[in-house]
XYZ file of C-alpha atoms in Angstrom:
532
model
C 136.142 113.644 92.831
C 138.993 115.131 94.738
C 138.326 118.750 95.650
C 134.747 118.815 94.364
C 133.133 119.191 90.956
C 134.375 122.698 90.127
C 137.961 121.906 91.070
C 137.843 118.759 88.921
C 136.362 120.687 86.023
C 139.056 123.374 86.416
C 141.745 120.707 86.062
C 139.961 119.219 83.030
C 139.491 122.658 81.479
C 143.161 123.532 81.884
C 144.623 120.381 80.405
C 142.054 119.792 77.655
C 142.760 123.334 76.475
C 146.549 123.070 76.779
C 147.433 119.701 75.252
C 146.074 120.525 71.794
C 145.754 124.266 72.311
C 148.392 125.133 69.693
C 146.527 123.147 67.041
C 143.220 124.695 68.142
C 144.655 128.191 67.699
C 145.652 127.311 64.122
C 142.242 125.744 63.442
C 140.427 128.816 64.776
C 142.539 131.368 62.893
C 142.507 129.595 59.519
C 138.829 128.724 59.946
C 138.013 132.376 60.621
C 139.799 133.423 57.426
C 137.792 130.792 55.517
C 134.609 132.856 55.900
C 136.140 134.994 53.148
C 137.715 132.130 51.245
C 136.355 133.301 47.869
C 137.396 136.903 48.478
C 140.932 135.841 49.421
C 141.187 133.712 46.277
C 139.972 136.653 44.181
C 142.520 139.020 45.745
C 145.284 136.505 45.030
C 144.406 136.471 41.304
C 144.959 140.090 40.178
C 144.621 139.053 36.538
C 140.865 138.662 37.166
C 140.262 142.057 38.753
C 139.372 143.881 35.510
C 136.395 141.627 34.785
C 132.950 143.273 34.923
C 129.781 141.315 34.206
C 127.245 142.481 31.621
C 123.971 141.258 30.139
C 125.935 139.757 27.245
C 128.107 137.555 29.503
C 126.044 134.327 29.029
C 126.209 134.675 25.231
C 129.942 135.410 25.319
C 130.510 132.274 27.394
C 128.231 130.226 25.115
C 130.122 131.310 22.018
C 133.502 130.788 23.672
C 132.692 127.182 24.622
C 131.391 126.593 21.098
C 134.865 127.539 19.849
C 136.853 125.907 22.674
C 135.134 122.531 23.014
C 132.506 121.910 20.312
C 132.782 118.099 20.613
C 132.845 117.788 24.412
C 130.653 115.429 26.405
C 129.431 118.258 28.616
C 129.647 122.029 29.142
C 129.287 123.916 32.365
C 129.155 127.718 32.630
C 129.340 129.326 36.070
C 128.120 132.891 35.573
C 129.538 135.856 37.534
C 128.192 136.332 41.034
C 128.692 138.796 43.867
C 131.798 137.047 45.185
C 133.358 136.277 41.779
C 133.006 138.687 38.821
C 134.435 136.290 36.209
C 132.713 133.554 34.209
C 134.057 130.054 34.748
C 133.918 127.682 31.788
C 134.250 123.930 32.244
C 133.968 121.073 29.803
C 134.487 117.330 29.803
C 136.291 116.007 26.730
C 134.676 113.138 24.836
C 137.486 110.659 25.479
C 137.585 107.066 26.736
C 139.013 108.322 30.044
C 136.062 110.668 30.478
C 133.599 107.896 29.626
C 135.103 105.769 32.388
C 134.905 108.620 34.890
C 138.658 109.146 34.905
C 138.341 112.876 34.116
C 135.257 113.902 36.045
C 136.433 117.490 36.480
C 137.531 117.894 32.875
C 139.044 121.177 31.702
C 138.496 124.605 33.208
C 139.245 128.198 32.207
C 138.160 131.618 33.420
C 136.724 134.232 31.091
C 136.530 138.009 31.323
C 132.811 138.586 31.782
C 132.879 141.828 29.800
C 135.034 140.987 26.792
C 134.878 137.196 26.508
C 138.671 136.963 26.650
C 140.159 133.865 28.260
C 142.132 134.928 31.337
C 145.263 133.261 32.676
C 145.482 133.969 36.407
C 148.673 133.133 38.258
C 148.759 129.669 39.777
C 147.683 129.907 43.422
C 145.694 127.914 45.954
C 144.321 131.211 47.260
C 141.873 130.995 50.149
C 141.365 127.281 49.509
C 144.733 126.537 51.120
C 143.725 128.175 54.413
C 140.263 126.608 54.218
C 141.673 123.116 53.662
C 144.353 123.588 56.313
C 141.547 124.360 58.774
C 140.334 120.746 58.739
C 142.908 118.736 56.760
C 146.175 120.386 57.808
C 148.843 119.954 55.121
C 151.305 117.235 54.266
C 149.509 114.776 56.560
C 147.488 111.890 55.074
C 143.937 113.216 54.782
C 142.247 110.631 56.975
C 144.780 111.037 59.788
C 144.638 114.815 59.553
C 140.860 114.768 59.852
C 141.007 112.439 62.840
C 143.560 114.699 64.533
C 141.408 117.776 63.916
C 138.338 115.935 65.236
C 140.196 114.939 68.413
C 141.280 118.560 68.907
C 137.684 119.695 68.305
C 136.405 117.233 70.887
C 138.953 118.580 73.372
C 137.674 122.068 72.565
C 134.111 120.972 73.305
C 135.261 119.491 76.623
C 137.100 122.734 77.432
C 133.997 124.833 76.707
C 131.670 122.725 78.878
C 134.152 122.371 81.735
C 134.909 126.108 81.548
C 131.225 126.993 81.991
C 130.985 124.662 84.991
C 134.211 125.980 86.525
C 133.348 129.695 86.496
C 130.328 130.104 88.708
C 130.501 133.901 88.271
C 131.230 133.734 84.562
C 128.662 136.335 83.507
C 129.671 138.700 86.282
C 133.310 138.254 85.287
C 132.382 139.164 81.722
C 131.878 142.771 82.820
C 135.153 142.849 84.742
C 138.468 143.779 83.192
C 141.535 144.863 85.133
C 144.277 145.971 82.717
C 147.933 145.863 83.622
C 147.434 143.185 86.299
C 149.339 140.320 84.668
C 147.629 137.000 85.314
C 144.424 138.688 86.441
C 144.219 140.653 83.167
C 144.677 137.517 81.066
C 141.965 135.759 83.091
C 139.570 138.683 82.604
C 140.275 138.744 78.860
C 139.794 134.972 78.618
C 136.464 135.159 80.473
C 135.216 138.101 78.396
C 136.046 136.542 75.014
C 134.606 133.190 76.127
C 131.259 134.628 77.236
C 130.915 137.229 74.486
C 130.315 134.581 71.806
C 129.638 131.486 73.938
C 126.718 130.233 71.772
C 128.902 130.669 68.673
C 131.798 128.794 70.273
C 129.555 125.863 71.184
C 127.832 125.842 67.786
C 131.030 126.021 65.760
C 132.649 123.225 67.787
C 129.662 120.877 67.853
C 128.816 121.430 64.172
C 132.452 120.811 63.248
C 132.178 117.349 64.779
C 128.777 116.778 63.161
C 130.223 117.403 59.681
C 132.472 114.352 60.191
C 129.813 112.181 61.828
C 130.084 109.523 59.103
C 133.804 109.184 59.763
C 133.435 109.308 63.548
C 130.362 107.083 63.887
C 129.878 104.953 60.736
C 128.154 102.018 62.458
C 124.556 103.002 61.693
C 125.263 103.438 57.980
C 127.177 100.157 57.851
C 124.311 98.330 59.529
C 121.537 99.840 57.383
C 123.236 99.840 53.962
C 125.204 97.125 52.234
C 127.636 99.712 50.840
C 127.779 101.665 54.111
C 127.819 105.436 53.813
C 128.197 105.234 50.042
C 124.891 103.397 49.830
C 123.265 106.045 52.006
C 124.427 108.903 49.787
C 123.501 107.066 46.587
C 119.965 106.691 47.914
C 119.531 110.191 49.367
C 121.456 112.103 46.673
C 121.164 110.011 43.481
C 123.312 111.093 40.588
C 121.576 112.320 37.489
C 122.271 109.828 34.754
C 123.660 111.250 31.530
C 123.006 109.590 28.222
C 125.956 107.268 27.724
C 126.153 107.684 23.954
C 126.560 110.803 21.869
C 123.747 111.494 19.439
C 124.064 112.455 15.830
C 125.630 115.856 15.107
C 123.021 118.618 15.204
C 123.076 122.366 15.509
C 122.137 123.829 18.878
C 120.427 127.085 19.604
C 122.873 129.852 18.712
C 121.592 132.566 21.060
C 121.361 131.449 24.678
C 120.135 134.796 26.010
C 116.391 134.194 25.349
C 116.577 130.954 27.327
C 118.461 132.683 30.155
C 115.907 135.507 30.216
C 113.085 132.983 30.280
C 114.567 131.199 33.310
C 115.157 134.497 35.135
C 111.593 135.652 34.421
C 110.170 132.306 35.538
C 111.953 132.211 38.904
C 112.593 135.915 39.571
C 116.312 135.354 40.234
C 119.469 135.912 38.131
C 120.858 132.915 36.266
C 123.854 131.297 37.930
C 124.683 128.222 35.885
C 124.230 126.809 32.385
C 124.894 123.076 32.013
C 124.785 121.170 28.721
C 125.100 117.447 28.152
C 126.188 116.315 24.697
C 126.431 119.775 23.120
C 125.977 119.975 19.339
C 124.221 116.578 19.232
C 120.598 115.754 18.625
C 120.257 114.512 22.228
C 121.656 117.727 23.742
C 120.069 118.818 27.015
C 120.433 122.401 28.332
C 119.807 123.210 31.993
C 119.681 126.831 33.189
C 119.683 127.251 36.981
C 118.981 130.481 38.801
C 119.695 131.702 42.295
C 117.181 131.429 45.107
C 116.497 132.935 48.474
C 119.131 131.552 50.818
C 117.727 129.251 53.486
C 119.647 128.045 56.491
C 118.396 124.454 55.987
C 119.337 124.226 52.288
C 121.182 121.247 50.957
C 124.919 121.527 50.609
C 124.645 121.293 46.829
C 121.844 121.453 44.287
C 118.222 122.360 44.738
C 118.331 125.529 42.604
C 115.298 126.295 40.393
C 116.053 125.055 36.877
C 114.548 125.080 33.398
C 115.518 122.187 31.117
C 115.558 122.642 27.315
C 116.507 120.471 24.392
C 119.244 121.558 21.986
C 116.792 123.544 19.845
C 115.592 125.575 22.839
C 112.243 123.852 23.449
C 111.261 123.556 27.117
C 111.345 119.985 28.392
C 110.997 120.281 32.174
C 110.650 122.774 35.029
C 112.393 122.018 38.327
C 111.170 124.439 41.000
C 113.959 123.465 43.398
C 111.572 122.450 46.171
C 112.355 119.374 48.206
C 111.682 117.842 51.593
C 114.596 115.895 53.005
C 112.951 115.192 56.347
C 113.602 116.593 59.797
C 116.933 114.854 60.427
C 118.403 116.011 57.114
C 117.209 119.565 57.725
C 118.846 119.577 61.159
C 122.079 118.306 59.640
C 121.915 120.937 56.876
C 121.253 123.580 59.525
C 124.393 122.728 61.468
C 126.589 122.425 58.374
C 125.345 125.731 56.961
C 125.867 127.454 60.298
C 129.436 126.158 60.461
C 130.278 127.202 56.900
C 128.040 130.318 56.779
C 126.793 129.295 53.323
C 123.486 131.091 53.811
C 125.131 134.337 54.964
C 124.908 137.701 53.280
C 127.993 139.979 53.550
C 126.893 141.529 56.863
C 126.275 138.111 58.443
C 129.587 136.833 57.104
C 131.385 139.759 58.740
C 129.560 138.979 61.991
C 130.723 135.357 61.829
C 134.226 136.585 61.055
C 134.216 138.796 64.165
C 132.941 135.891 66.255
C 135.792 133.810 64.839
C 138.264 136.520 65.853
C 136.785 136.456 69.367
C 137.077 132.658 69.428
C 140.712 132.892 68.346
C 141.315 135.449 71.102
C 139.688 133.095 73.616
C 142.080 130.282 72.670
C 145.077 132.639 72.630
C 144.336 134.201 76.026
C 143.835 130.759 77.523
C 147.294 129.684 76.378
C 148.894 132.906 77.630
C 147.035 132.648 80.948
C 148.579 129.219 81.581
C 152.093 130.660 81.149
C 151.348 133.835 83.130
C 150.017 131.888 86.093
C 153.073 129.665 86.321
C 155.479 132.534 85.695
C 154.131 134.391 88.727
C 154.676 131.283 90.850
C 158.430 131.377 90.144
C 158.954 134.267 92.598
C 162.085 135.531 90.874
C 163.498 132.127 89.867
C 164.427 131.343 86.277
C 161.722 129.443 84.327
C 162.380 125.770 83.762
C 162.544 123.912 80.459
C 158.835 123.013 80.394
C 157.691 126.598 80.882
C 160.128 127.904 78.268
C 158.929 125.247 75.838
C 155.257 126.141 76.325
C 156.008 129.849 75.997
C 157.966 129.247 72.797
C 155.198 127.082 71.338
C 152.658 129.770 72.272
C 154.723 132.346 70.409
C 155.014 130.180 67.305
C 151.321 129.250 67.344
C 150.086 132.827 67.747
C 152.446 135.389 66.217
C 154.222 132.738 64.145
C 151.066 131.613 62.340
C 150.012 135.200 61.628
C 153.502 135.975 60.297
C 153.282 132.921 58.024
C 149.908 134.089 56.672
C 151.334 137.535 55.876
C 154.294 135.910 54.089
C 151.839 133.728 52.127
C 149.998 136.798 50.852
C 153.215 138.707 50.129
C 154.616 135.712 48.207
C 151.529 135.777 45.996
C 152.563 139.208 44.727
C 156.354 138.735 44.728
C 156.802 135.321 43.103
C 157.042 135.458 39.278
C 153.667 134.728 37.672
C 155.249 132.211 35.269
C 157.167 130.298 37.968
C 156.740 126.545 37.569
C 154.889 125.034 40.502
C 154.087 128.518 41.708
C 151.205 127.565 44.012
C 153.490 125.106 45.806
C 156.096 127.834 46.326
C 153.481 130.067 47.965
C 152.675 127.270 50.385
C 156.375 126.582 50.968
C 156.854 130.261 51.819
C 154.066 129.920 54.382
C 155.624 126.913 56.105
C 159.200 128.156 55.890
C 158.159 131.397 57.596
C 156.249 129.430 60.240
C 159.246 127.142 60.819
C 161.520 130.180 61.176
C 159.228 131.647 63.844
C 159.211 128.318 65.700
C 163.019 128.156 65.740
C 163.191 131.777 66.858
C 160.544 131.200 69.567
C 162.361 128.181 71.000
C 165.639 130.096 70.896
C 164.221 133.228 72.569
C 161.186 132.072 74.582
C 160.920 135.257 76.620
C 159.840 138.873 76.410
C 162.456 139.892 73.844
C 161.281 137.071 71.583
C 157.690 138.314 71.770
C 158.805 141.856 70.949
C 160.802 140.717 67.923
C 157.989 138.615 66.511
C 155.391 141.322 67.134
C 157.607 143.830 65.314
C 157.993 141.417 62.382
C 154.243 140.768 62.423
C 153.391 144.478 62.223
C 155.962 145.089 59.469
C 154.837 142.158 57.320
C 151.109 142.907 57.470
C 151.871 146.537 56.656
C 154.034 145.377 53.749
C 151.229 143.368 52.104
C 149.120 146.374 50.933
C 152.321 148.266 50.099
C 153.476 145.400 47.845
C 149.977 145.254 46.370
C 150.241 148.981 45.589
C 153.601 148.479 43.878
C 152.690 145.416 41.795
C 149.019 145.734 40.719
C 146.490 148.241 39.432
C 143.829 147.067 41.907
C 145.315 148.436 45.101
C 143.586 150.341 47.881
C 143.860 153.690 46.061
C 142.440 152.503 42.728
C 138.865 152.528 41.445
C 139.083 148.814 40.665
C 139.574 147.914 44.338
C 136.489 149.888 45.351
C 134.435 148.587 42.426
C 135.123 145.131 43.863
C 134.844 145.997 47.549
C 136.523 142.751 48.607
C 139.846 144.007 47.256
C 139.747 147.215 49.270
C 138.486 145.338 52.341
C 141.419 142.907 52.116
C 143.992 145.719 52.202
C 142.113 147.434 55.037
C 142.129 144.220 57.087
C 145.899 143.955 56.483
C 146.358 147.493 57.804
C 144.168 146.626 60.792
C 146.307 143.570 61.507
C 149.455 145.713 61.326
C 147.913 148.273 63.693
C 146.881 145.551 66.145
C 150.353 144.021 66.119
C 151.905 147.478 66.590
C 149.657 148.156 69.569
C 150.558 144.788 71.098
C 154.258 145.591 70.579
C 153.804 148.950 72.314
C 152.036 147.338 75.265
C 154.623 144.576 75.681
C 157.532 147.009 75.259
C 156.146 149.315 77.932
C 155.256 146.542 80.359
C 157.453 145.856 83.318
C 156.761 142.903 85.569
C 154.656 144.042 88.453
C 156.230 143.729 91.839
C 154.227 143.057 94.905
C 154.162 146.166 97.056
C 155.962 145.850 100.322
C 153.560 145.094 103.100
C 153.080 148.222 105.162
C 154.287 147.841 108.735
C 151.598 148.228 111.301
C 152.088 151.368 113.426
C 153.628 150.600 116.757
C 151.290 151.323 119.616
C 152.619 154.204 121.600
C 153.573 153.616 125.191
C 152.243 155.750 127.936
C 155.438 157.735 128.042
C 155.410 158.387 124.326
C 151.810 159.480 124.310
C 152.556 162.129 126.780
């Protein structure tokens, strides 16, 4: 190794972080927002904000499905929860397509939990768009997008390990910050954000790769199972078989509340889901699942305590929700749940969000450090094409992405609710804004470009809560927003983003490139005559 281990690791750290650094910044920022994916989706559907759950909600949903889909193959009622105050009603029509599995998701509507009224929220991908972009990008074939994200994640893991090896005084440097020193300040900020949440950075990177282990390393599944990974999942997570044929018409229990109360009393948790196969038939089967204490090694889906009744309301089976998947499955569940924060209460989710912000700052400062270091080496010369290109791409990846996110949220309020293909237009607004920032950044890849994009960033994030105030009744100054704290928190985060962008603008506007002080001339030694 030329120059020794640390010098080699420094080279590896620099280039593994730079080559896919712009994609990593986007992955970090959109992944951080995904911790509040449900809250973002709720904010982007103002038609749902009036819903308030009550004890009568299960019966209202039961009656509504009885009117909406009495002859369906299956019903599914998702009851209101902390992160979603509406009831979601799903059903699978009894059609040949459904029998063949062609309509597995069936139909879906959302119901006001207080009145039983069917709601019609505006078409929007909500937080799911940012969540999916985090690991599938957009407009790229899914398999290739996932491979690209996995390669970038592997480069991130290499950058983390090589960075730890490179900085032998990394923990000492964590407590050192020298503002206003150009390259030195960016290095101090990069070190501090890297060390502050180093275990989180390693966990989130490694677990991200582990989630796609079947795609990255399928050989063990292919060797052990004839159907490969599909055979593995069919064995470990077998599907519950539904009776293939509808029974004779028969009345079901009319009041679901006693069954719901029985399940809640049995398990000591509120009911979350009511599932019915072959409703209004003599072979109907009603399953009422409750919540449970969140565990960090829980399965990704299923495992909730459940009572099973027949159509008349007689208890058939009790499923306590206990299972033992073995040590390897529990370790896998642990890493997946840590990555997605599925087990997290609101305080823990905010902590993960802050760690994600720190991780984003680590990636951003690393990219800016690369440019700052090479800019100082110019010694007054004009930057070349390569440096201008990297600086422009940095601008588009950092301020450009945040501008695009603000435009995405503003478009949700400004586009007509009845616009055809509305959710696609929200996404188009996101990418058009991002493309505009890229063109601007490549055209003005210098300090004035940063100032202009920071000003636009501050203005747009400030505009989001203002537009919300002008277009909805669930804005920051309304009781509805504070009744559903996520709505108020969203507007407050927007104001915080605007304040952060304004502060960055002020710092960049007031910064002048530091000049090296002239070296002081050494005093001339006096001669004998002068000393006298």
